[in-house]
mmCIF file of C-alpha atoms and ligand atoms in Angstrom:
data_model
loop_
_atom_site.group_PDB
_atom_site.id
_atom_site.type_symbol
_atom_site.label_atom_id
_atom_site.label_comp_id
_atom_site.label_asym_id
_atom_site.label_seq_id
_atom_site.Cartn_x
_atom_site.Cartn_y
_atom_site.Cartn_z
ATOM 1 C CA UNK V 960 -117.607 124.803 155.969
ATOM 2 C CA UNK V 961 -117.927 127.692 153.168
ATOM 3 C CA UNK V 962 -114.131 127.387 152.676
ATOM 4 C CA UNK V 963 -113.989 123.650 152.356
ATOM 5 C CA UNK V 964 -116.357 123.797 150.022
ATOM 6 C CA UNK V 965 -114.047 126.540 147.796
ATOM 7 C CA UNK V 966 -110.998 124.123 147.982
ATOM 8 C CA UNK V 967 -113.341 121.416 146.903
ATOM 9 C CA UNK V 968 -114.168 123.473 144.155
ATOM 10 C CA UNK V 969 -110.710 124.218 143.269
ATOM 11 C CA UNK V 970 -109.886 120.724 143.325
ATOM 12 C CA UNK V 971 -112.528 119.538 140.598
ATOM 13 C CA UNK V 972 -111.187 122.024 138.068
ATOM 14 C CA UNK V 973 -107.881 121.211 138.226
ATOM 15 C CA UNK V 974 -108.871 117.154 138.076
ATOM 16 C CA UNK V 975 -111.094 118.603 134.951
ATOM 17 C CA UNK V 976 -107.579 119.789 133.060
ATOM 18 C CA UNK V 977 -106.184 116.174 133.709
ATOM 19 C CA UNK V 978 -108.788 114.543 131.512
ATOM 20 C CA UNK V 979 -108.476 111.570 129.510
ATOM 21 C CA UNK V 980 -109.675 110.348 126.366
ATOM 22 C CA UNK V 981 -112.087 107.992 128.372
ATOM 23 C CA UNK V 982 -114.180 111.501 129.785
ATOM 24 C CA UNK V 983 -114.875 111.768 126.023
ATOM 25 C CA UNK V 984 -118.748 111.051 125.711
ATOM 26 C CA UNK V 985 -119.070 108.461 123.520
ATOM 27 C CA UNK V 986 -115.436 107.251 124.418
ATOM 28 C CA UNK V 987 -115.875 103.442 126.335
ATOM 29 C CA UNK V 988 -112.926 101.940 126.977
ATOM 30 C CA UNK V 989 -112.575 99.884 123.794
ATOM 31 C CA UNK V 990 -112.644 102.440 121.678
ATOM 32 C CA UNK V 991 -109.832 104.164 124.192
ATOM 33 C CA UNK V 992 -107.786 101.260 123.886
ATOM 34 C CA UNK V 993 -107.830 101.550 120.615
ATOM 35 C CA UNK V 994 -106.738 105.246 119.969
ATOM 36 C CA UNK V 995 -104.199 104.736 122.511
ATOM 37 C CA UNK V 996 -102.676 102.002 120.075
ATOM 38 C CA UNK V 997 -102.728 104.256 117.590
ATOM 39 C CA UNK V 998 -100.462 106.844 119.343
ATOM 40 C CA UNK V 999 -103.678 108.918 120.085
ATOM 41 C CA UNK V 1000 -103.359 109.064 124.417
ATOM 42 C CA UNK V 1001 -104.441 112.467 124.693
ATOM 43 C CA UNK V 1002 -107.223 115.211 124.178
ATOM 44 C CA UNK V 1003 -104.771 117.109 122.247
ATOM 45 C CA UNK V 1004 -104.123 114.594 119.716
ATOM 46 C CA UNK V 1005 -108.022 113.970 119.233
ATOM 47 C CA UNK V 1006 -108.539 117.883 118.729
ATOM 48 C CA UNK V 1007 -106.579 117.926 116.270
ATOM 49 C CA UNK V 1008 -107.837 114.681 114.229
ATOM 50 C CA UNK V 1009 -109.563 113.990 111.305
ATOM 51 C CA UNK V 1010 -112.974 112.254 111.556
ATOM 52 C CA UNK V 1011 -112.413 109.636 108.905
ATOM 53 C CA UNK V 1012 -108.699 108.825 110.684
ATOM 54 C CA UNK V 1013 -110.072 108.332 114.018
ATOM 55 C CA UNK V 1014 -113.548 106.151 112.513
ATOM 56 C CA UNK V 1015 -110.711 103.916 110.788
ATOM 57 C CA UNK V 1016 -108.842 103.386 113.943
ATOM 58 C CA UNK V 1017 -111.507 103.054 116.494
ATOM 59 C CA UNK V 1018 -114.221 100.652 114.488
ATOM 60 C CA UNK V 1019 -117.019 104.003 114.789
ATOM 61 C CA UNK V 1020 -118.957 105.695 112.308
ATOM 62 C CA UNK V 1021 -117.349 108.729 110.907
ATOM 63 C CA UNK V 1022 -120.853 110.948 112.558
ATOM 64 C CA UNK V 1023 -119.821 109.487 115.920
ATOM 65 C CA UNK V 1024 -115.861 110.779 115.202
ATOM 66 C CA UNK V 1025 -117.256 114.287 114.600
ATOM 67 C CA UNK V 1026 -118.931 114.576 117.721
ATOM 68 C CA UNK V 1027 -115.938 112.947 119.780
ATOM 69 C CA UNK V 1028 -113.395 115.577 117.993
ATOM 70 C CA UNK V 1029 -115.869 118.210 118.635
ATOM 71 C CA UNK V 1030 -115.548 117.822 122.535
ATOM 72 C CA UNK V 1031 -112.187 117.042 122.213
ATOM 73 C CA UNK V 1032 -111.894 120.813 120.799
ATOM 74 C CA UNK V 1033 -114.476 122.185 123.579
ATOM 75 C CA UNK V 1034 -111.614 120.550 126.040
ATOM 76 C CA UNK V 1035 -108.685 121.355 124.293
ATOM 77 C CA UNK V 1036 -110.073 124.439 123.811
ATOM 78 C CA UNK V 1037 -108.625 124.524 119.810
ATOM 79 C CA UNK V 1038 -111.044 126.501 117.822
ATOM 80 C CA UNK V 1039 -110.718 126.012 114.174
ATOM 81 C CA UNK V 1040 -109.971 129.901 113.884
ATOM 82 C CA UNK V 1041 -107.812 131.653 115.547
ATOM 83 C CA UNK V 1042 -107.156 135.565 116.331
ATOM 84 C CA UNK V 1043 -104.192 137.559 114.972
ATOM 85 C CA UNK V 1044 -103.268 137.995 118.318
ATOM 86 C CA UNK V 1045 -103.668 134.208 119.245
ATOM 87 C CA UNK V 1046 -101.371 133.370 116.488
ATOM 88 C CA UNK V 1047 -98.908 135.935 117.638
ATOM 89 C CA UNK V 1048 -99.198 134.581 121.393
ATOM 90 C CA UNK V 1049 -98.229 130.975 120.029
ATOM 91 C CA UNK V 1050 -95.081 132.479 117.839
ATOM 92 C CA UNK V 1051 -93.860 134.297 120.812
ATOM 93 C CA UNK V 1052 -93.451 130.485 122.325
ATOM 94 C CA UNK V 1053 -91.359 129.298 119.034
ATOM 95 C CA UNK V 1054 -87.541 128.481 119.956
ATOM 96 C CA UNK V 1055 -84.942 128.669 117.765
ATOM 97 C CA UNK V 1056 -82.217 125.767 117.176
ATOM 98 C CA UNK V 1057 -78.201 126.721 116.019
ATOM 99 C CA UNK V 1058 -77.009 124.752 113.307
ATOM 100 C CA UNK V 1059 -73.749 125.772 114.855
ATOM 101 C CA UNK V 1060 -72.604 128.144 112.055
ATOM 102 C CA UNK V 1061 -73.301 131.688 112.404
ATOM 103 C CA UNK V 1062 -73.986 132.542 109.131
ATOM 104 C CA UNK V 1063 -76.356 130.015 107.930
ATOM 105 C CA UNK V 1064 -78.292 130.607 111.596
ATOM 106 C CA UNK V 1065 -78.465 134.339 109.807
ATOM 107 C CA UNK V 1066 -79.643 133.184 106.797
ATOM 108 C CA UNK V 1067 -82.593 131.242 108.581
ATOM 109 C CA UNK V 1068 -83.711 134.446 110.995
ATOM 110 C CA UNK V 1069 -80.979 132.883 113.630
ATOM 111 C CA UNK V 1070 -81.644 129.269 113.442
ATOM 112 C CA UNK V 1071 -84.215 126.482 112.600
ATOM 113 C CA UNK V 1072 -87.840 127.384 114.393
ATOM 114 C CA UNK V 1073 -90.013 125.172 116.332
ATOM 115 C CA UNK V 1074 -93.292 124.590 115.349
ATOM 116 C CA UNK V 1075 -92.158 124.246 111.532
ATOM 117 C CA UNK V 1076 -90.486 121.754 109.025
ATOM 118 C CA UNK V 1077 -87.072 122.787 107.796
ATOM 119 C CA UNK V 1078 -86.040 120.955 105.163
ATOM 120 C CA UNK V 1079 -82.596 120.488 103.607
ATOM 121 C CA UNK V 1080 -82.353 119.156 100.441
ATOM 122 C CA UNK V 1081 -79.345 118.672 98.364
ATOM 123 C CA UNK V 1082 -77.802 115.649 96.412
ATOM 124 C CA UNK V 1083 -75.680 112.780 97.750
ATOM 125 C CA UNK V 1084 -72.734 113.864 99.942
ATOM 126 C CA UNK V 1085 -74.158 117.565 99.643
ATOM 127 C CA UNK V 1086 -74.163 117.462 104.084
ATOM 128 C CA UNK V 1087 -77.519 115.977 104.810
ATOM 129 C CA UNK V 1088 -76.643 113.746 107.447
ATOM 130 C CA UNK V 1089 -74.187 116.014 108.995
ATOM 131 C CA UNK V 1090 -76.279 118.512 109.549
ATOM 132 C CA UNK V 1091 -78.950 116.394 111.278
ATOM 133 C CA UNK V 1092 -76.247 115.277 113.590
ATOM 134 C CA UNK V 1093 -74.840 118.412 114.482
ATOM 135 C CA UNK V 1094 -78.743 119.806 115.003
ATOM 136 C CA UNK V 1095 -79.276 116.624 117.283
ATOM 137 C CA UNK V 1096 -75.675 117.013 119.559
ATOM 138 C CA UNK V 1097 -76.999 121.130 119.348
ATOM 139 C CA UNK V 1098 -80.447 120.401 120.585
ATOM 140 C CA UNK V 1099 -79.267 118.939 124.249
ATOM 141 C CA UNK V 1100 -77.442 122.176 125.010
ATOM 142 C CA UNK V 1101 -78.796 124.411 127.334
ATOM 143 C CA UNK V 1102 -81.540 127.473 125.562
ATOM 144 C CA UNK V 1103 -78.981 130.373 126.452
ATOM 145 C CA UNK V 1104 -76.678 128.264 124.155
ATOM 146 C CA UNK V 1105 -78.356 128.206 121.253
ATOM 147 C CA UNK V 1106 -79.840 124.681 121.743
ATOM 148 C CA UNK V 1107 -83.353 123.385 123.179
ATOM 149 C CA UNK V 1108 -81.912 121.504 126.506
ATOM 150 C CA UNK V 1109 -84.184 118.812 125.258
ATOM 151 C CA UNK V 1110 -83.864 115.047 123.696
ATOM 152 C CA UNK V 1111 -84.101 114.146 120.068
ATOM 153 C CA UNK V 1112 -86.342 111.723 118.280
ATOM 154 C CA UNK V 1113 -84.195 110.357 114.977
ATOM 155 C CA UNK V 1114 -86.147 108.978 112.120
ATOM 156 C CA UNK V 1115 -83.440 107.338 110.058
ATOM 157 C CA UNK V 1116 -84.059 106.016 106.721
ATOM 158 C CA UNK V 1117 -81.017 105.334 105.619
ATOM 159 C CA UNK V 1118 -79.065 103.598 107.838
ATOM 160 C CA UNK V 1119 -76.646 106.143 108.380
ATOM 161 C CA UNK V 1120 -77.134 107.496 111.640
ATOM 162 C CA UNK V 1121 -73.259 107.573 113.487
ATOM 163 C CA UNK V 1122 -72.800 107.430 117.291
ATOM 164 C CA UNK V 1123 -69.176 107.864 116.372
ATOM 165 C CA UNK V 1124 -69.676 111.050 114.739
ATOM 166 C CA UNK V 1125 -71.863 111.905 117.411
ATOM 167 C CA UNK V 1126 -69.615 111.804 119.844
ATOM 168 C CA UNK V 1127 -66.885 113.817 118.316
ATOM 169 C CA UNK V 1128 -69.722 116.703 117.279
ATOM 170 C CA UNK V 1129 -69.934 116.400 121.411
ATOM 171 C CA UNK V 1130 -66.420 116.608 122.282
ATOM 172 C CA UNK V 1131 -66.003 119.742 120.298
ATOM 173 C CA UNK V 1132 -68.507 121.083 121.862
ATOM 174 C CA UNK V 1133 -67.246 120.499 125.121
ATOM 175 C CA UNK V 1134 -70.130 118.062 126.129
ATOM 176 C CA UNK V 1135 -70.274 114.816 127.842
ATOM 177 C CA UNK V 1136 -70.515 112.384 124.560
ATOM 178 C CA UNK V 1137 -72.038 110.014 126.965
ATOM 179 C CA UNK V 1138 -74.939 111.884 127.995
ATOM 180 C CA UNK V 1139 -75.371 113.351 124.620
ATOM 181 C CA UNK V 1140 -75.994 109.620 123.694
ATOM 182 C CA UNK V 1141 -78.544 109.389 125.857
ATOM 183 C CA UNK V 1142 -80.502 112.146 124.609
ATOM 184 C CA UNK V 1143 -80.546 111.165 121.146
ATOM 185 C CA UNK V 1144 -83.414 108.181 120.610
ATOM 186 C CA UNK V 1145 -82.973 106.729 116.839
ATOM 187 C CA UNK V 1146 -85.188 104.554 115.259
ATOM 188 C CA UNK V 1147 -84.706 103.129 111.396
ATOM 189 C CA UNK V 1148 -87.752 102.657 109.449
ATOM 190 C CA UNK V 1149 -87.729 99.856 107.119
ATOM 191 C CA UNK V 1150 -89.984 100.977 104.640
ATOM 192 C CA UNK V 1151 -92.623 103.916 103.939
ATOM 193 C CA UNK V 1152 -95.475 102.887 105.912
ATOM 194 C CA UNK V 1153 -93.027 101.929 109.154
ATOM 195 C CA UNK V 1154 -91.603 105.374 108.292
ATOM 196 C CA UNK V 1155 -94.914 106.705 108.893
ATOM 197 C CA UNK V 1156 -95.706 104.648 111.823
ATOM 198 C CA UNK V 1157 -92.951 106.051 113.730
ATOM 199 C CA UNK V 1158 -93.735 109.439 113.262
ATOM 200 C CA UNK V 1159 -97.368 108.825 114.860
ATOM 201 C CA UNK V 1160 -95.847 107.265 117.246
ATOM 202 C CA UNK V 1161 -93.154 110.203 118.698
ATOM 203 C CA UNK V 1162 -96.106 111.258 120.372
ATOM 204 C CA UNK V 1163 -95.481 108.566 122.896
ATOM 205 C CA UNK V 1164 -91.731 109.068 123.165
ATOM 206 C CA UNK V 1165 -92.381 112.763 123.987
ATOM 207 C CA UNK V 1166 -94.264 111.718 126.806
ATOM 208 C CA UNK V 1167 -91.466 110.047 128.066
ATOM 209 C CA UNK V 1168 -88.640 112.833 127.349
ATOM 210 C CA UNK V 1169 -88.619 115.947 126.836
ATOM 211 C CA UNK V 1170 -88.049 115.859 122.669
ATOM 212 C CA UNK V 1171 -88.058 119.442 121.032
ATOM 213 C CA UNK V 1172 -86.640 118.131 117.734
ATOM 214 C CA UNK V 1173 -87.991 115.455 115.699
ATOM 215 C CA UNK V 1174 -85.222 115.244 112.728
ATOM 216 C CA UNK V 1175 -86.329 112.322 109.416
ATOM 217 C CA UNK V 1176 -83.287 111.364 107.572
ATOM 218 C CA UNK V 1177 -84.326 111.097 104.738
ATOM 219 C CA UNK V 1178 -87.698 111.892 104.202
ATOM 220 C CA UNK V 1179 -88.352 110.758 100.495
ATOM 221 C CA UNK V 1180 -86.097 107.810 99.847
ATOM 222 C CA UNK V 1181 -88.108 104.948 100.561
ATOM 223 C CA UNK V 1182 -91.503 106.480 99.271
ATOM 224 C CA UNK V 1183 -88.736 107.463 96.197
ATOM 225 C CA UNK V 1184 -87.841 103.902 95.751
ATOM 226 C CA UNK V 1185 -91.338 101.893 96.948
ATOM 227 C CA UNK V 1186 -93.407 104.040 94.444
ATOM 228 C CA UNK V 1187 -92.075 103.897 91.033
ATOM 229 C CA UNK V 1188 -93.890 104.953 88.005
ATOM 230 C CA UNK V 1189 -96.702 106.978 87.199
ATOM 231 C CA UNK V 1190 -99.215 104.867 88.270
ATOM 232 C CA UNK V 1191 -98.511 104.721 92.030
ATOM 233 C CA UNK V 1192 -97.553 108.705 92.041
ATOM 234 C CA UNK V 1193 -100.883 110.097 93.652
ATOM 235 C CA UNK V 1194 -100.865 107.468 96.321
ATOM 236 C CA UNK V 1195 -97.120 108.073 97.137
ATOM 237 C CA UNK V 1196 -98.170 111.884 97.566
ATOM 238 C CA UNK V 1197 -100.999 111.135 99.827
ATOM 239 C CA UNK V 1198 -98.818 109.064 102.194
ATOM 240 C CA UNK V 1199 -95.998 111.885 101.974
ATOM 241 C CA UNK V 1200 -98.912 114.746 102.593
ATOM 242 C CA UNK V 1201 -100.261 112.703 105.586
ATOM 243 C CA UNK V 1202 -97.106 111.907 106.822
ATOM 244 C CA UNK V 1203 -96.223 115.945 106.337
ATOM 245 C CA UNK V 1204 -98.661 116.723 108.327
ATOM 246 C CA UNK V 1205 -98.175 114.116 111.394
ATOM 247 C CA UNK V 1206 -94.778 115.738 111.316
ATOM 248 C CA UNK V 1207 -96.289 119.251 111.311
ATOM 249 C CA UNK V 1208 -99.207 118.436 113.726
ATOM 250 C CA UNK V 1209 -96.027 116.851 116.534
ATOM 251 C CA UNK V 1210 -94.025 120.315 115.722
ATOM 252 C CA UNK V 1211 -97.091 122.195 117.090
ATOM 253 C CA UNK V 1212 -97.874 120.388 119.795
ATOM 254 C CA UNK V 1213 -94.944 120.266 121.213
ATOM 255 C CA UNK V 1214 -93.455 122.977 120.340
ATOM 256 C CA UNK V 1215 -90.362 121.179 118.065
ATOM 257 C CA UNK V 1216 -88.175 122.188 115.693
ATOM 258 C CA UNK V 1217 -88.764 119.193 112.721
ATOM 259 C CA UNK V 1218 -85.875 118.866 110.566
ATOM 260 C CA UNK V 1219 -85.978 116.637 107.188
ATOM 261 C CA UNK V 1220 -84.089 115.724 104.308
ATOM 262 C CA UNK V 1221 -84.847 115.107 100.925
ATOM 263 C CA UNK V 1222 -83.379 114.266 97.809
ATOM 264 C CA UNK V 1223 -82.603 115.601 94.542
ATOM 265 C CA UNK V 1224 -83.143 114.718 90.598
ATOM 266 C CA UNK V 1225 -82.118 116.197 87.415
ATOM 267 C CA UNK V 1226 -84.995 117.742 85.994
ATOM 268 C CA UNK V 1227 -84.494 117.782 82.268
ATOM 269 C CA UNK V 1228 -87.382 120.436 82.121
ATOM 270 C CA UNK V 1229 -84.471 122.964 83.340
ATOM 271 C CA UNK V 1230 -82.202 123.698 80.417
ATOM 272 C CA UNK V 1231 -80.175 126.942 82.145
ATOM 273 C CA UNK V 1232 -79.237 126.966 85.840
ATOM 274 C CA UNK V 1233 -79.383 124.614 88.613
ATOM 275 C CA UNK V 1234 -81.343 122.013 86.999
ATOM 276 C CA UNK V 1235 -81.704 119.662 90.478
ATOM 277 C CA UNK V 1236 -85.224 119.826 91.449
ATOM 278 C CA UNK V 1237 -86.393 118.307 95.219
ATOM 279 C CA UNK V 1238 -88.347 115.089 95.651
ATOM 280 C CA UNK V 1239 -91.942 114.985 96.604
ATOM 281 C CA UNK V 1240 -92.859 118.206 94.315
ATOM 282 C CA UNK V 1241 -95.391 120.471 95.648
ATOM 283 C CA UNK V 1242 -96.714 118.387 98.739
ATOM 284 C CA UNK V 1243 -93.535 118.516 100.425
ATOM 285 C CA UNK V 1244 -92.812 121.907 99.228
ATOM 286 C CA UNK V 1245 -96.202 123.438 100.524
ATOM 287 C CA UNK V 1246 -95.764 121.672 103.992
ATOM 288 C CA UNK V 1247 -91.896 122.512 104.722
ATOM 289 C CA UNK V 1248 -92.259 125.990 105.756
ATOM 290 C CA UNK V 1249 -88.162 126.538 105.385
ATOM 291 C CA UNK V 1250 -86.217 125.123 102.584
ATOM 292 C CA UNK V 1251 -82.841 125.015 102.260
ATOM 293 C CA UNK V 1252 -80.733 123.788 99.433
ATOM 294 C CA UNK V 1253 -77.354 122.329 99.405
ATOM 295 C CA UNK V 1254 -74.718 122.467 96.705
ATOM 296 C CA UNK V 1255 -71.213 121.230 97.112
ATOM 297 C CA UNK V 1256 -68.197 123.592 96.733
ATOM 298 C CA UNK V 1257 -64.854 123.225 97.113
ATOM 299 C CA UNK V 1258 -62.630 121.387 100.114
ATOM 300 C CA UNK V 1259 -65.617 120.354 102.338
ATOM 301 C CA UNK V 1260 -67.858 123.937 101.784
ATOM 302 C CA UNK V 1261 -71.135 123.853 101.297
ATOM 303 C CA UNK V 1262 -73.167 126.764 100.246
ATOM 304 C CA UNK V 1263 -76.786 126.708 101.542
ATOM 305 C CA UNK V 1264 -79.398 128.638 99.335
ATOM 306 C CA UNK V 1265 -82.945 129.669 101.824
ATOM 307 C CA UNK V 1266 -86.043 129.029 99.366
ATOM 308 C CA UNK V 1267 -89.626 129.713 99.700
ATOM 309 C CA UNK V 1268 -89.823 131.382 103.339
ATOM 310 C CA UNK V 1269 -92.509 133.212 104.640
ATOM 311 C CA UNK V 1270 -91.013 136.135 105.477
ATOM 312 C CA UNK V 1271 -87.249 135.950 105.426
ATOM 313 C CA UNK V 1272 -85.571 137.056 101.787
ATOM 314 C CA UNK V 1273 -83.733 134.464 99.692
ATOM 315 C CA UNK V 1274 -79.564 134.340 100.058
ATOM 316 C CA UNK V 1275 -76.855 131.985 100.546
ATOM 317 C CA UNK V 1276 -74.434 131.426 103.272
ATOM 318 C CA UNK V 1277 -71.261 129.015 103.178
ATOM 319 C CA UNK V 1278 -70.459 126.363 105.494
ATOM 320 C CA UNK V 1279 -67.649 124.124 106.393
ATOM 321 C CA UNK V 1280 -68.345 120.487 107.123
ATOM 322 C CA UNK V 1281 -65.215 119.501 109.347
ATOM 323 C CA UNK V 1282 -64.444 116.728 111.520
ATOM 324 C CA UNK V 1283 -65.549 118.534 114.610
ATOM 325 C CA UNK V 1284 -69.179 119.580 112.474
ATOM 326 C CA UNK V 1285 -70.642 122.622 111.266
ATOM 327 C CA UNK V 1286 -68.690 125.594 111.146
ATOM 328 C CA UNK V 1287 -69.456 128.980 109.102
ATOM 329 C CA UNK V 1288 -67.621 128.617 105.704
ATOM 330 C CA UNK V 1289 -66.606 132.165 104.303
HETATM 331 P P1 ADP H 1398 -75.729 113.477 102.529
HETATM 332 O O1 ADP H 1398 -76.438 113.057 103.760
HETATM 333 O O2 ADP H 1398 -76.181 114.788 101.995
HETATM 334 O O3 ADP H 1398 -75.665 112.420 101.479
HETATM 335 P P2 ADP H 1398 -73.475 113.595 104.324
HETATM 336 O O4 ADP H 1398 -74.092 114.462 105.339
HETATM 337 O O5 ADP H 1398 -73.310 112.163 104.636
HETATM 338 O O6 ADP H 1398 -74.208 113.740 102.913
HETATM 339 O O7 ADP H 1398 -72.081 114.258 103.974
HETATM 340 C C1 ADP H 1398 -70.949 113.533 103.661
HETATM 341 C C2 ADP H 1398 -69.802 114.513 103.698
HETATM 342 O O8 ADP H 1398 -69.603 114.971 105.032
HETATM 343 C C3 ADP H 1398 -68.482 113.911 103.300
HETATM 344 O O9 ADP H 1398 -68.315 113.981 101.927
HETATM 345 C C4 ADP H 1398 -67.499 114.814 104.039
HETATM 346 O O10 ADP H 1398 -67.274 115.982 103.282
HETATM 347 C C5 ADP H 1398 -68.247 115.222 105.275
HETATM 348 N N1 ADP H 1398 -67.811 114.452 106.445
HETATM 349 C C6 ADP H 1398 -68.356 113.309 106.915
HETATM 350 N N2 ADP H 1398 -67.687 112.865 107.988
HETATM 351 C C7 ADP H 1398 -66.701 113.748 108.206
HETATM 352 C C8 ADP H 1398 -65.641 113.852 109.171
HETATM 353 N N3 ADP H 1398 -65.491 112.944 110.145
HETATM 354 N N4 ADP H 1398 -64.816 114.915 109.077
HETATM 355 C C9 ADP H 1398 -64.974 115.830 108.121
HETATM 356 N N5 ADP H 1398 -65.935 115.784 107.174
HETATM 357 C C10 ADP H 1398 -66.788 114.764 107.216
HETATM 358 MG MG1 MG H 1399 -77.475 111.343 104.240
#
């Protein structure tokens, strides 16, 4: 009887790591319906929410969001501080992603990190789009490879998202351009606020695959082109921060590498040398935790100049963008 009782036991605690939003007190299920529209389906997600975003969803008082995130946390078990050592735990789980070209893999402390934004910036034709593709076909490859063995979430701005190129990034690699395909799930935003949609709702796609990179191509144009003027700039940099940090908050949770791409303009301020400045100033600069710059060189080269890391020193590498994708330069 004693040991039917332990298995009992047993059994409850595992049920009580299954929870859903609904065990939440003060949860009912309208208000769960709700959050789950709004991409927020697990205890994770509400850990990690603001009060005022989750009152604005759900229809409840901002006091009632408090106490709902705050036993979200208790579940979730996300303190607001963290140890050293806790930190150190959670880097130990960070993967790394090939760009395919040894040297600017070296450049980046051997390839782009999960659990951060990298962000390549660079004017028109600088390699933007390439490189996004060739991290995408890279991601499906097996870990020992270099890649994630995972699926990829596309955000694509622009339009310019190319099975075709896709495919031959594949072949060279020696993959199956059909299955590669498969792994790659693209969706074009319209405009700014569908751009931001989308990214709250890749929470729901990575339920469904297994997506360890979450690439926006580009991240600035339409907020570039919808928010003109100096009147509309502090509203187009709280959308961009939020949206930042959506992008940032996925990255954690699921322990993806997010790749962006942003523009460039002249900045007249500059007088002696490289006068192109990114867009989105310091709110995108603060949030990308890697930032690379691309300037055009000669006969398809690139050279790629690392800004603003954390701990890895500034320097350049060259690369090559060919027909087959992204090769080291030299
Ligand atoms: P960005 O996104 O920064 O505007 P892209 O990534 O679209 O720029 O880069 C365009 C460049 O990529 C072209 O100018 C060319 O050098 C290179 N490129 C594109 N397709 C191919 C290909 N099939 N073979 C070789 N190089 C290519
Ligand atoms: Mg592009």
């Amino acid at each position: 009887m004693a040991k039917e009782k332990k298995i009992d036991d047993t059994e409850d605690l595992t049920e009580k790591k299954n929870l859903t939003i609904e065990d939440l007190p003060g949860v009912g299920e309208a208000t769960a319906d709700k959050l789950r529209e709004n991409g927020y389906d697990d205890i994770m997600q509400i850990a990690v929410a603001s009060p005022k975003d989750l009152a604005d969803i759900s229809g409840i008082a901002e006091g009632a969001a408090v106490k709902i995130i705050a036993a979200a946390r208790k579940y979730a078990d996300v303190g607001n501080f963290e140890t050293g050592e806790e930190i150190l735990q959670r880097r130990k789980e960070v993967l790394k992603l090939s760009t395919g070209a040894q040297g600017l893999d070296n450049l980046i402390g051997g390839g782009l990190e999960t659990q951060s934004i990298t962000e390549f910036f660079g004017e028109f034709g600088s390699g933007k789009t390439q490189i996004m593709l060739q991290l995408a076909v890279n991601a499906t490859i097996p870990k020992e490879q270099g890649g994630l063995d995972s699926d990829v979430l596309i955000i694509d701005t622009e339009n310019t998202f190319r099975p075709e190129r896709v495919i031959q990034m594949a072949r060279a690699r020696n993959l199956d351009p059909d299955e590669t395909l498969k792994r790659i799930h693209v969706a074009r935003a319209y405009n700014a606020h569908h751009q931001i949609l989308l990214a709250e709702k890749a929470a729901e796609i990575a339920k469904e695959f297994p997506i360890k990179l979450l690439i926006v191509d580009s991240l600035t144009s339409h907020f570039r082109s919808e928010y003109v003027g100096r009147g509309s700039l502090a509203e187009r940099q709280q959308l961009l921060n939020k949206h930042m940090h959506d992008l940032l908050k996925f990255g954690t949770i699921y322990n993806a590498v997010i790749a962006v791409t942003n523009q460039v303009s002249a900045n007249p301020a500059v007088f002696f040398g490289d006068p192109m400045t990114p867009i989105g100033g310091n709110i995108v600069g603060h949030t990308a935790t890697f930032r690379i710059y691309l300037r055009k060189a000669k006969a398809g080269k690139r050279i790629a100049r690392l800004i603003d890391s954390p701990y890895l020193p500034e320097g350049e590498a060259v690369i090559t963008l060919t027909e087959d994708g992204i090769i080291d330069g030299t």
